[in-house]
């Protein structure tokens, strides 16, 4: 398709940069999928309560990548994906995916603060307190 | 070392966690650091007894009250001065020793523990950032229990105490491989109540290290079994009574290692 088209060095550089970014994103998605599959396999034999905040015992059964995100939120109180990334040293996009995954699993909650999305651990402490 | 929160933990009871935690806190305080010591052993609280003279048995709020939402951070911390000087910056949080309080804490569920961990992180932040404490030490319950895991989770570094008893060593080995590795905590091992000869031939010490089956964790020190320590009968402030005792020398060495870690 590109036959006959003259690509400028600037365009080639931009295409290569975009390809690098795409490869990096695909790698992150693959890595995350593996972690989720591993977690789901572990979960088959363990009863997991939905919409309950993560206590330390349930942290033991979480994949390491998700556990690091939860521990970072415990430390920071509440955090944006950017703040999580600063705490864990991992990429912002990755932290965003992990935190959203934890929200879907019922471990975390999220809210909007202006233009930012903030993740936090809920207060469903209706029993035991 | 920057401001650090240590948890002193073990797989079984009777390893000497409390006497180590108390004297380590005292050693750091003696060096001029601002220190906090928190009793996170809600099943067998002991710090209220260790500091009974210093507090004159006038503890108004316990850590139990803080975690139960009955008091705030400022109320739960008791500042004790005059141990080494009037300028001592020493903050203690006591666990309630009453049977009612112990039973109450044992009956808590997972949701309470989530709230407790959040509060523990707030307490940690208050001590380090507002009170400018240099070192916080948690004296924990042995084994895998909510209060001890919460303490370990919110600490920066764990000191795992083991005796040279084979049952203890095996328990420590399992705990290190199945628990500490999961939480990726900076951890050191302290062998306490070692057979007196353990320091002489190094192979004895190395034998324990190989039994622990871990090259990941440093053995920070080996403290021999001292009869005076066993006979102290709850008088845990050995650093004040017998500052030149070899046990205190060992504790001082450990404090120096931790400061420069």
Short mmCIF file of C-alpha atoms in Angstrom, two decimals:
data_model
loop_
_atom_site.label_atom_id
_atom_site.label_comp_id
_atom_site.label_asym_id
_atom_site.label_seq_id
_atom_site.Cartn_x
_atom_site.Cartn_y
_atom_site.Cartn_z
CA UNK A 1 0.00 0.00 0.00
CA UNK A 2 2.86 2.27 0.78
CA UNK A 3 4.43 1.61 -2.63
CA UNK A 4 5.11 4.77 -4.45
CA UNK A 5 4.73 6.88 -1.30
CA UNK A 6 7.69 8.88 -0.20
CA UNK A 7 8.00 8.80 3.55
CA UNK A 8 9.91 11.60 5.18
CA UNK A 9 12.41 10.63 7.90
CA UNK A 10 10.20 12.53 10.38
CA UNK A 11 7.18 10.33 9.45
CA UNK A 12 9.20 7.12 9.76
CA UNK A 13 10.40 8.20 13.18
CA UNK A 14 6.83 8.94 14.28
CA UNK A 15 5.55 5.57 12.97
CA UNK A 16 8.34 3.74 14.79
CA UNK A 17 7.55 5.61 18.01
CA UNK A 18 3.86 4.74 17.72
CA UNK A 19 4.73 1.08 17.04
CA UNK A 20 6.90 1.04 20.17
CA UNK A 21 4.05 2.47 22.24
CA UNK A 22 1.61 -0.11 20.81
CA UNK A 23 4.02 -2.97 21.55
CA UNK A 24 4.41 -1.73 25.10
CA UNK A 25 0.62 -1.54 25.58
CA UNK A 26 0.08 -5.03 24.11
CA UNK A 27 2.78 -6.37 26.47
CA UNK A 28 1.05 -4.75 29.46
CA UNK A 29 -2.34 -6.19 28.43
CA UNK A 30 -0.86 -9.67 27.96
CA UNK A 31 0.88 -9.52 31.33
CA UNK A 32 -2.30 -8.35 33.03
CA UNK A 33 -4.40 -11.06 31.36
CA UNK A 34 -2.00 -13.69 32.65
CA UNK A 35 -2.27 -12.27 36.18
CA UNK A 36 -6.07 -12.22 35.99
CA UNK A 37 -6.20 -15.82 34.72
CA UNK A 38 -3.91 -16.89 37.55
CA UNK A 39 -6.13 -15.08 40.05
CA UNK A 40 -9.32 -16.63 38.66
CA UNK A 41 -7.75 -20.07 38.85
CA UNK A 42 -6.84 -19.49 42.50
CA UNK A 43 -10.32 -18.15 43.16
CA UNK A 44 -12.11 -21.31 42.01
CA UNK A 45 -11.52 -22.97 45.36
CA UNK A 46 -11.82 -19.81 47.47
CA UNK A 47 -15.07 -18.03 48.22
CA UNK A 48 -14.57 -14.34 47.51
CA UNK A 49 -17.07 -11.80 48.84
CA UNK A 50 -17.93 -9.19 46.27
CA UNK A 51 -17.90 -5.51 47.21
CA UNK A 52 -15.94 -6.07 50.39
CA UNK A 53 -12.79 -4.06 51.00
CA UNK A 54 -9.56 -6.09 50.99
CA UNK A 55 -8.40 -7.25 54.42
CA UNK A 56 -4.84 -8.52 54.79
CA UNK A 57 -5.90 -12.18 54.59
CA UNK A 58 -7.61 -11.70 51.23
CA UNK A 59 -4.52 -9.81 50.04
CA UNK A 60 -2.62 -13.09 50.39
CA UNK A 61 -4.71 -14.66 47.62
CA UNK A 62 -4.40 -11.72 45.21
CA UNK A 63 -1.81 -11.73 42.41
CA UNK A 64 1.32 -9.81 43.39
CA UNK A 65 0.70 -7.03 40.87
CA UNK A 66 -2.78 -6.26 42.22
CA UNK A 67 -1.63 -6.62 45.84
CA UNK A 68 0.99 -3.90 45.32
CA UNK A 69 -1.70 -1.53 44.09
CA UNK A 70 -3.93 -2.22 47.12
CA UNK A 71 -1.02 -1.75 49.55
CA UNK A 72 -0.13 1.54 47.86
CA UNK A 73 -3.73 2.76 48.32
CA UNK A 74 -3.69 1.71 51.99
CA UNK A 75 -0.53 3.79 52.40
CA UNK A 76 -1.75 6.84 50.49
CA UNK A 77 -5.34 6.75 51.79
CA UNK A 78 -6.71 7.50 48.33
CA UNK A 79 -4.85 7.96 45.08
CA UNK A 80 -5.05 8.70 41.38
CA UNK A 81 -3.38 6.33 38.91
CA UNK A 82 -0.57 8.90 38.64
CA UNK A 83 0.01 8.86 42.41
CA UNK A 84 -0.10 5.07 42.45
CA UNK A 85 2.48 5.02 39.71
CA UNK A 86 4.76 7.29 41.77
CA UNK A 87 4.37 5.01 44.80
CA UNK A 88 4.92 1.67 43.05
CA UNK A 89 7.34 2.79 40.35
CA UNK A 90 5.19 1.18 37.66
CA UNK A 91 3.64 2.85 34.61
CA UNK A 92 0.55 5.03 35.09
CA UNK A 93 -1.44 3.09 32.46
CA UNK A 94 -0.64 -0.16 34.23
CA UNK A 95 -1.71 1.23 37.62
CA UNK A 96 -4.91 2.54 36.06
CA UNK A 97 -5.71 -0.95 34.68
CA UNK A 98 -4.88 -2.69 37.97
CA UNK A 99 -6.95 -0.23 40.02
CA UNK A 100 -9.94 -0.56 37.66
CA UNK A 101 -9.60 -4.34 37.79
CA UNK A 102 -9.73 -4.12 41.62
CA UNK A 103 -12.83 -1.91 41.36
CA UNK A 104 -14.53 -4.54 39.16
CA UNK A 105 -13.58 -7.22 41.68
CA UNK A 106 -15.26 -5.19 44.43
CA UNK A 107 -12.09 -4.51 46.42
CA UNK A 108 -11.72 -0.80 45.60
CA UNK A 109 -14.05 2.09 44.95
CA UNK A 110 -13.49 5.10 42.70
CA UNK A 111 -14.86 8.62 42.57
CA UNK A 112 -14.33 11.78 40.56
CA UNK A 113 -12.52 14.75 42.05
CA UNK A 114 -12.77 17.46 39.42
CA UNK A 115 -11.18 15.97 36.33
CA UNK A 116 -9.31 13.32 38.26
CA UNK A 117 -10.42 9.79 39.14
CA UNK A 118 -9.47 8.81 42.66
CA UNK A 119 -9.30 5.20 43.90
CA UNK A 120 -9.89 4.35 47.57
CA UNK A 121 -10.80 1.54 49.94
CA UNK A 122 -14.47 1.57 50.91
CA UNK A 123 -15.89 1.73 54.39
CA UNK A 124 -18.35 -1.14 54.36
CA UNK A 125 -17.68 -1.72 58.04
CA UNK A 126 -21.26 -2.49 58.99
CA UNK A 127 -20.21 -5.56 60.95
CA UNK A 128 -17.33 -6.31 63.29
CA UNK A 129 -16.78 -2.76 64.44
CA UNK B 1 18.53 5.38 57.84
CA UNK B 2 15.50 7.52 57.06
CA UNK B 3 12.48 7.46 59.35
CA UNK B 4 11.51 3.82 59.67
CA UNK B 5 8.72 1.69 61.08
CA UNK B 6 9.88 -1.70 62.37
CA UNK B 7 7.72 -4.63 63.36
CA UNK B 8 9.14 -7.21 65.75
CA UNK B 9 7.48 -10.54 64.99
CA UNK B 10 7.96 -14.29 65.41
CA UNK B 11 6.26 -17.54 64.42
CA UNK B 12 5.68 -18.65 68.02
CA UNK B 13 5.41 -17.04 71.44
CA UNK B 14 8.21 -16.90 74.00
CA UNK B 15 10.97 -15.89 71.60
CA UNK B 16 11.68 -12.64 73.46
CA UNK B 17 9.97 -10.22 71.08
CA UNK B 18 8.81 -7.82 73.79
CA UNK B 19 12.09 -7.64 75.68
CA UNK B 20 13.86 -7.02 72.35
CA UNK B 21 11.32 -4.42 71.16
CA UNK B 22 11.41 -2.53 74.48
CA UNK B 23 15.18 -2.45 74.80
CA UNK B 24 15.66 -1.64 71.11
CA UNK B 25 13.32 1.33 71.55
CA UNK B 26 15.28 2.36 74.65
CA UNK B 27 18.64 1.99 72.85
CA UNK B 28 17.43 4.28 70.04
CA UNK B 29 15.99 6.76 72.55
CA UNK B 30 19.29 6.79 74.46
CA UNK B 31 21.06 7.74 71.23
CA UNK B 32 18.86 10.84 71.05
CA UNK B 33 16.33 9.68 68.49
CA UNK B 34 12.62 10.31 68.77
CA UNK B 35 10.97 6.91 69.20
CA UNK B 36 7.51 5.37 69.41
CA UNK B 37 6.66 1.91 70.69
CA UNK B 38 3.22 0.40 70.00
CA UNK B 39 1.80 -2.73 71.61
CA UNK B 40 0.14 -4.55 68.73
CA UNK B 41 -0.18 -7.77 70.70
CA UNK B 42 -3.87 -7.60 71.62
CA UNK B 43 -3.99 -11.23 72.75
CA UNK B 44 -1.20 -10.90 75.30
CA UNK B 45 -0.59 -7.19 75.97
CA UNK B 46 2.50 -6.45 78.05
CA UNK B 47 3.77 -2.89 77.52
CA UNK B 48 1.34 -1.46 80.11
CA UNK B 49 3.15 -3.64 82.67
CA UNK B 50 6.65 -2.80 81.43
CA UNK B 51 5.98 0.94 81.81
CA UNK B 52 3.72 0.75 84.86
CA UNK B 53 6.08 2.99 86.91
CA UNK B 54 6.52 5.56 84.15
CA UNK B 55 2.77 5.81 83.47
CA UNK B 56 1.78 5.43 87.13
CA UNK B 57 -0.94 3.09 85.83
CA UNK B 58 -2.73 6.13 84.40
CA UNK B 59 -3.37 4.98 80.82
CA UNK B 60 -6.56 6.77 79.73
CA UNK B 61 -6.96 5.38 76.24
CA UNK B 62 -5.74 2.14 74.74
CA UNK B 63 -4.94 1.25 71.15
CA UNK B 64 -8.08 -0.90 71.35
CA UNK B 65 -10.09 2.34 71.83
CA UNK B 66 -8.37 3.95 68.85
CA UNK B 67 -9.13 1.03 66.53
CA UNK B 68 -12.70 0.85 67.87
CA UNK B 69 -13.21 4.56 67.10
CA UNK B 70 -13.54 5.57 70.74
CA UNK B 71 -10.60 8.00 70.75
CA UNK B 72 -8.37 9.93 68.39
CA UNK B 73 -4.69 9.62 67.51
CA UNK B 74 -3.53 12.28 69.96
CA UNK B 75 -5.37 10.65 72.86
CA UNK B 76 -4.00 7.16 72.30
CA UNK B 77 -0.33 8.15 72.36
CA UNK B 78 1.24 8.66 75.76
CA UNK B 79 4.40 10.74 75.89
CA UNK B 80 6.87 9.45 78.46
CA UNK B 81 9.75 11.71 79.45
CA UNK B 82 12.54 11.42 81.97
CA UNK B 83 13.74 7.92 81.13
CA UNK B 84 17.12 9.22 80.00
CA UNK B 85 16.45 12.96 80.08
CA UNK B 86 13.57 15.42 80.33
CA UNK B 87 13.89 15.98 76.58
CA UNK B 88 13.04 12.37 75.72
CA UNK B 89 10.70 12.12 72.77
CA UNK B 90 9.13 8.76 73.52
CA UNK B 91 5.54 7.95 72.56
CA UNK B 92 3.89 4.73 73.63
CA UNK B 93 0.59 3.17 72.56
CA UNK B 94 -0.67 0.52 74.98
CA UNK B 95 -2.93 -2.47 74.36
CA UNK B 96 -5.67 -3.05 76.91
CA UNK B 97 -4.80 -6.04 79.15
CA UNK B 98 -8.34 -6.61 80.47
CA UNK B 99 -9.96 -9.94 79.63
CA UNK B 100 -12.96 -8.12 78.19
CA UNK B 101 -10.75 -6.13 75.79
CA UNK B 102 -8.79 -9.21 74.71
CA UNK B 103 -12.02 -11.12 74.04
CA UNK B 104 -13.45 -8.13 72.17
CA UNK B 105 -10.41 -7.90 69.86
CA UNK B 106 -10.42 -11.66 69.23
CA UNK B 107 -14.01 -11.54 68.01
CA UNK B 108 -13.46 -8.93 65.30
CA UNK B 109 -14.15 -9.67 61.67
CA UNK B 110 -12.43 -8.87 58.37
CA UNK B 111 -14.20 -5.52 57.92
CA UNK B 112 -13.02 -4.27 61.30
CA UNK B 113 -9.47 -5.27 60.34
CA UNK B 114 -9.70 -3.28 57.09
CA UNK B 115 -10.65 -0.21 59.11
CA UNK B 116 -7.90 -1.03 61.66
CA UNK B 117 -5.27 -1.18 58.91
CA UNK B 118 -6.40 2.18 57.52
CA UNK B 119 -6.18 3.68 61.01
CA UNK B 120 -2.76 2.14 61.55
CA UNK B 121 -1.50 3.82 58.38
CA UNK B 122 -2.91 7.14 59.65
CA UNK B 123 -1.20 6.61 63.01
CA UNK B 124 2.06 5.83 61.25
CA UNK B 125 1.79 8.97 59.16
CA UNK B 126 0.97 11.09 62.23
CA UNK B 127 3.97 9.74 64.16
CA UNK B 128 6.44 10.19 61.30
CA UNK B 129 5.16 13.45 59.83
CA UNK B 130 3.45 15.36 62.62
CA UNK B 131 5.36 14.25 65.72
CA UNK B 132 8.57 13.86 63.71
CA UNK B 133 9.33 10.47 65.23
CA UNK B 134 12.47 8.83 63.80
CA UNK B 135 11.70 5.21 64.60
CA UNK B 136 8.42 3.44 65.30
CA UNK B 137 8.52 -0.09 66.71
CA UNK B 138 5.51 -2.44 66.73
CA UNK B 139 5.57 -5.26 69.25
CA UNK B 140 3.33 -7.83 67.54
CA UNK B 141 1.42 -11.03 68.32
CA UNK B 142 3.23 -14.20 67.27
CA UNK B 143 2.14 -16.14 64.20
CA UNK B 144 -0.31 -15.22 61.47
CA UNK B 145 -3.03 -13.12 63.08
CA UNK B 146 -4.84 -10.05 61.82
CA UNK B 147 -3.23 -7.57 64.23
CA UNK B 148 0.29 -8.80 63.51
CA UNK B 149 -0.24 -8.95 59.74
CA UNK B 150 -1.71 -5.44 59.80
CA UNK B 151 1.39 -4.30 61.70
CA UNK B 152 3.75 -6.03 59.28
CA UNK B 153 1.88 -4.66 56.26
CA UNK B 154 2.20 -1.09 57.51
CA UNK B 155 5.85 -1.36 58.57
CA UNK B 156 8.92 -0.68 56.47
CA UNK B 157 11.06 -3.42 57.89
CA UNK B 158 10.43 -6.63 59.84
CA UNK B 159 12.63 -8.13 62.51
CA UNK B 160 11.71 -11.80 62.77
CA UNK B 161 12.83 -13.30 66.07
CA UNK B 162 13.51 -17.02 66.32
CA UNK B 163 15.12 -19.11 69.03
CA UNK B 164 17.43 -21.98 68.13
CA UNK B 165 14.66 -24.45 68.99
CA UNK B 166 14.09 -26.64 65.87
CA UNK B 167 10.28 -26.22 66.09
CA UNK B 168 10.73 -22.47 66.16
CA UNK B 169 13.19 -22.53 63.27
CA UNK B 170 10.79 -24.61 61.16
CA UNK B 171 7.91 -22.23 61.98
CA UNK B 172 10.07 -19.25 61.02
CA UNK B 173 11.14 -20.94 57.78
CA UNK B 174 7.53 -21.58 56.75
CA UNK B 175 6.47 -18.05 57.72
CA UNK B 176 9.31 -16.49 55.73
CA UNK B 177 8.65 -18.52 52.60
CA UNK B 178 4.86 -18.47 52.63
CA UNK B 179 4.11 -15.10 54.13
CA UNK B 180 6.96 -12.61 54.08
CA UNK B 181 7.80 -13.33 50.44
CA UNK B 182 4.22 -12.53 49.46
CA UNK B 183 4.33 -9.12 51.12
CA UNK B 184 7.82 -8.33 49.77
CA UNK B 185 8.92 -6.74 53.05
CA UNK B 186 12.48 -5.85 53.93
CA UNK B 187 13.16 -8.49 56.58
CA UNK B 188 15.99 -9.47 58.90
CA UNK B 189 16.22 -12.46 61.23
CA UNK B 190 17.30 -12.24 64.84
CA UNK B 191 18.21 -15.46 66.62
CA UNK B 192 17.52 -15.06 70.32
CA UNK B 193 18.09 -17.35 73.30
CA UNK B 194 20.74 -19.15 71.27
CA UNK B 195 22.78 -21.83 73.00
CA UNK B 196 25.69 -20.04 74.70
CA UNK B 197 28.23 -21.84 72.53
CA UNK B 198 26.50 -20.69 69.35
CA UNK B 199 28.67 -17.63 68.95
CA UNK B 200 31.90 -19.55 69.28
CA UNK B 201 31.82 -22.10 66.46
CA UNK B 202 30.30 -20.33 63.49
CA UNK B 203 29.06 -23.60 62.04
CA UNK B 204 26.29 -23.70 64.70
CA UNK B 205 25.01 -20.33 63.54
CA UNK B 206 25.38 -21.33 59.91
CA UNK B 207 23.50 -24.57 60.63
CA UNK B 208 20.48 -22.55 61.79
CA UNK B 209 20.72 -20.31 58.74
CA UNK B 210 20.77 -23.35 56.46
CA UNK B 211 17.80 -24.83 58.37
CA UNK B 212 15.91 -21.61 57.74
CA UNK B 213 16.68 -22.38 54.12
CA UNK B 214 16.85 -18.80 53.02
CA UNK B 215 19.63 -16.74 51.54
CA UNK B 216 17.32 -13.82 51.00
CA UNK B 217 17.24 -12.65 54.60
CA UNK B 218 20.17 -11.44 56.66
CA UNK B 219 20.65 -12.77 60.19
CA UNK B 220 21.20 -9.43 61.89
CA UNK B 221 22.41 -10.88 65.19
CA UNK B 222 22.60 -13.95 67.40
CA UNK B 223 21.86 -13.27 71.05
CA UNK B 224 22.90 -16.01 73.47
CA UNK B 225 20.55 -17.17 76.22
CA UNK B 226 21.27 -15.14 79.36
CA UNK B 227 20.01 -16.31 82.74
CA UNK B 228 19.71 -12.71 84.02
CA UNK B 229 17.31 -11.87 81.20
CA UNK B 230 15.20 -14.95 81.92
CA UNK B 231 15.21 -14.09 85.63
CA UNK B 232 14.22 -10.46 85.06
CA UNK B 233 10.60 -11.44 85.85
CA UNK B 234 8.90 -8.83 83.77
CA UNK B 235 11.42 -6.11 84.53
CA UNK B 236 12.02 -5.60 80.83
CA UNK B 237 13.81 -2.24 81.04
CA UNK B 238 17.17 -3.98 81.34
CA UNK B 239 18.93 -1.10 79.61
CA UNK B 240 18.25 1.05 82.68
CA UNK B 241 19.06 -1.54 85.32
CA UNK B 242 22.05 -3.29 83.72
CA UNK B 243 23.34 -1.07 80.88
CA UNK B 244 26.62 -3.00 80.64
CA UNK B 245 25.02 -6.42 80.37
CA UNK B 246 26.09 -8.38 77.24
CA UNK B 247 22.41 -8.60 76.20
CA UNK B 248 22.19 -4.80 76.12
CA UNK B 249 25.49 -4.63 74.22
CA UNK B 250 23.95 -6.92 71.59
CA UNK B 251 20.80 -4.79 71.43
CA UNK B 252 22.96 -1.69 70.99
CA UNK B 253 24.83 -3.37 68.11
CA UNK B 254 21.49 -4.22 66.48
CA UNK B 255 20.29 -0.61 66.91
CA UNK B 256 23.48 0.64 65.21
CA UNK B 257 23.03 -1.83 62.36
CA UNK B 258 19.40 -0.77 61.87
CA UNK B 259 20.33 2.92 61.87
CA UNK B 260 22.95 2.31 59.18
CA UNK B 261 20.97 -0.29 57.22
#
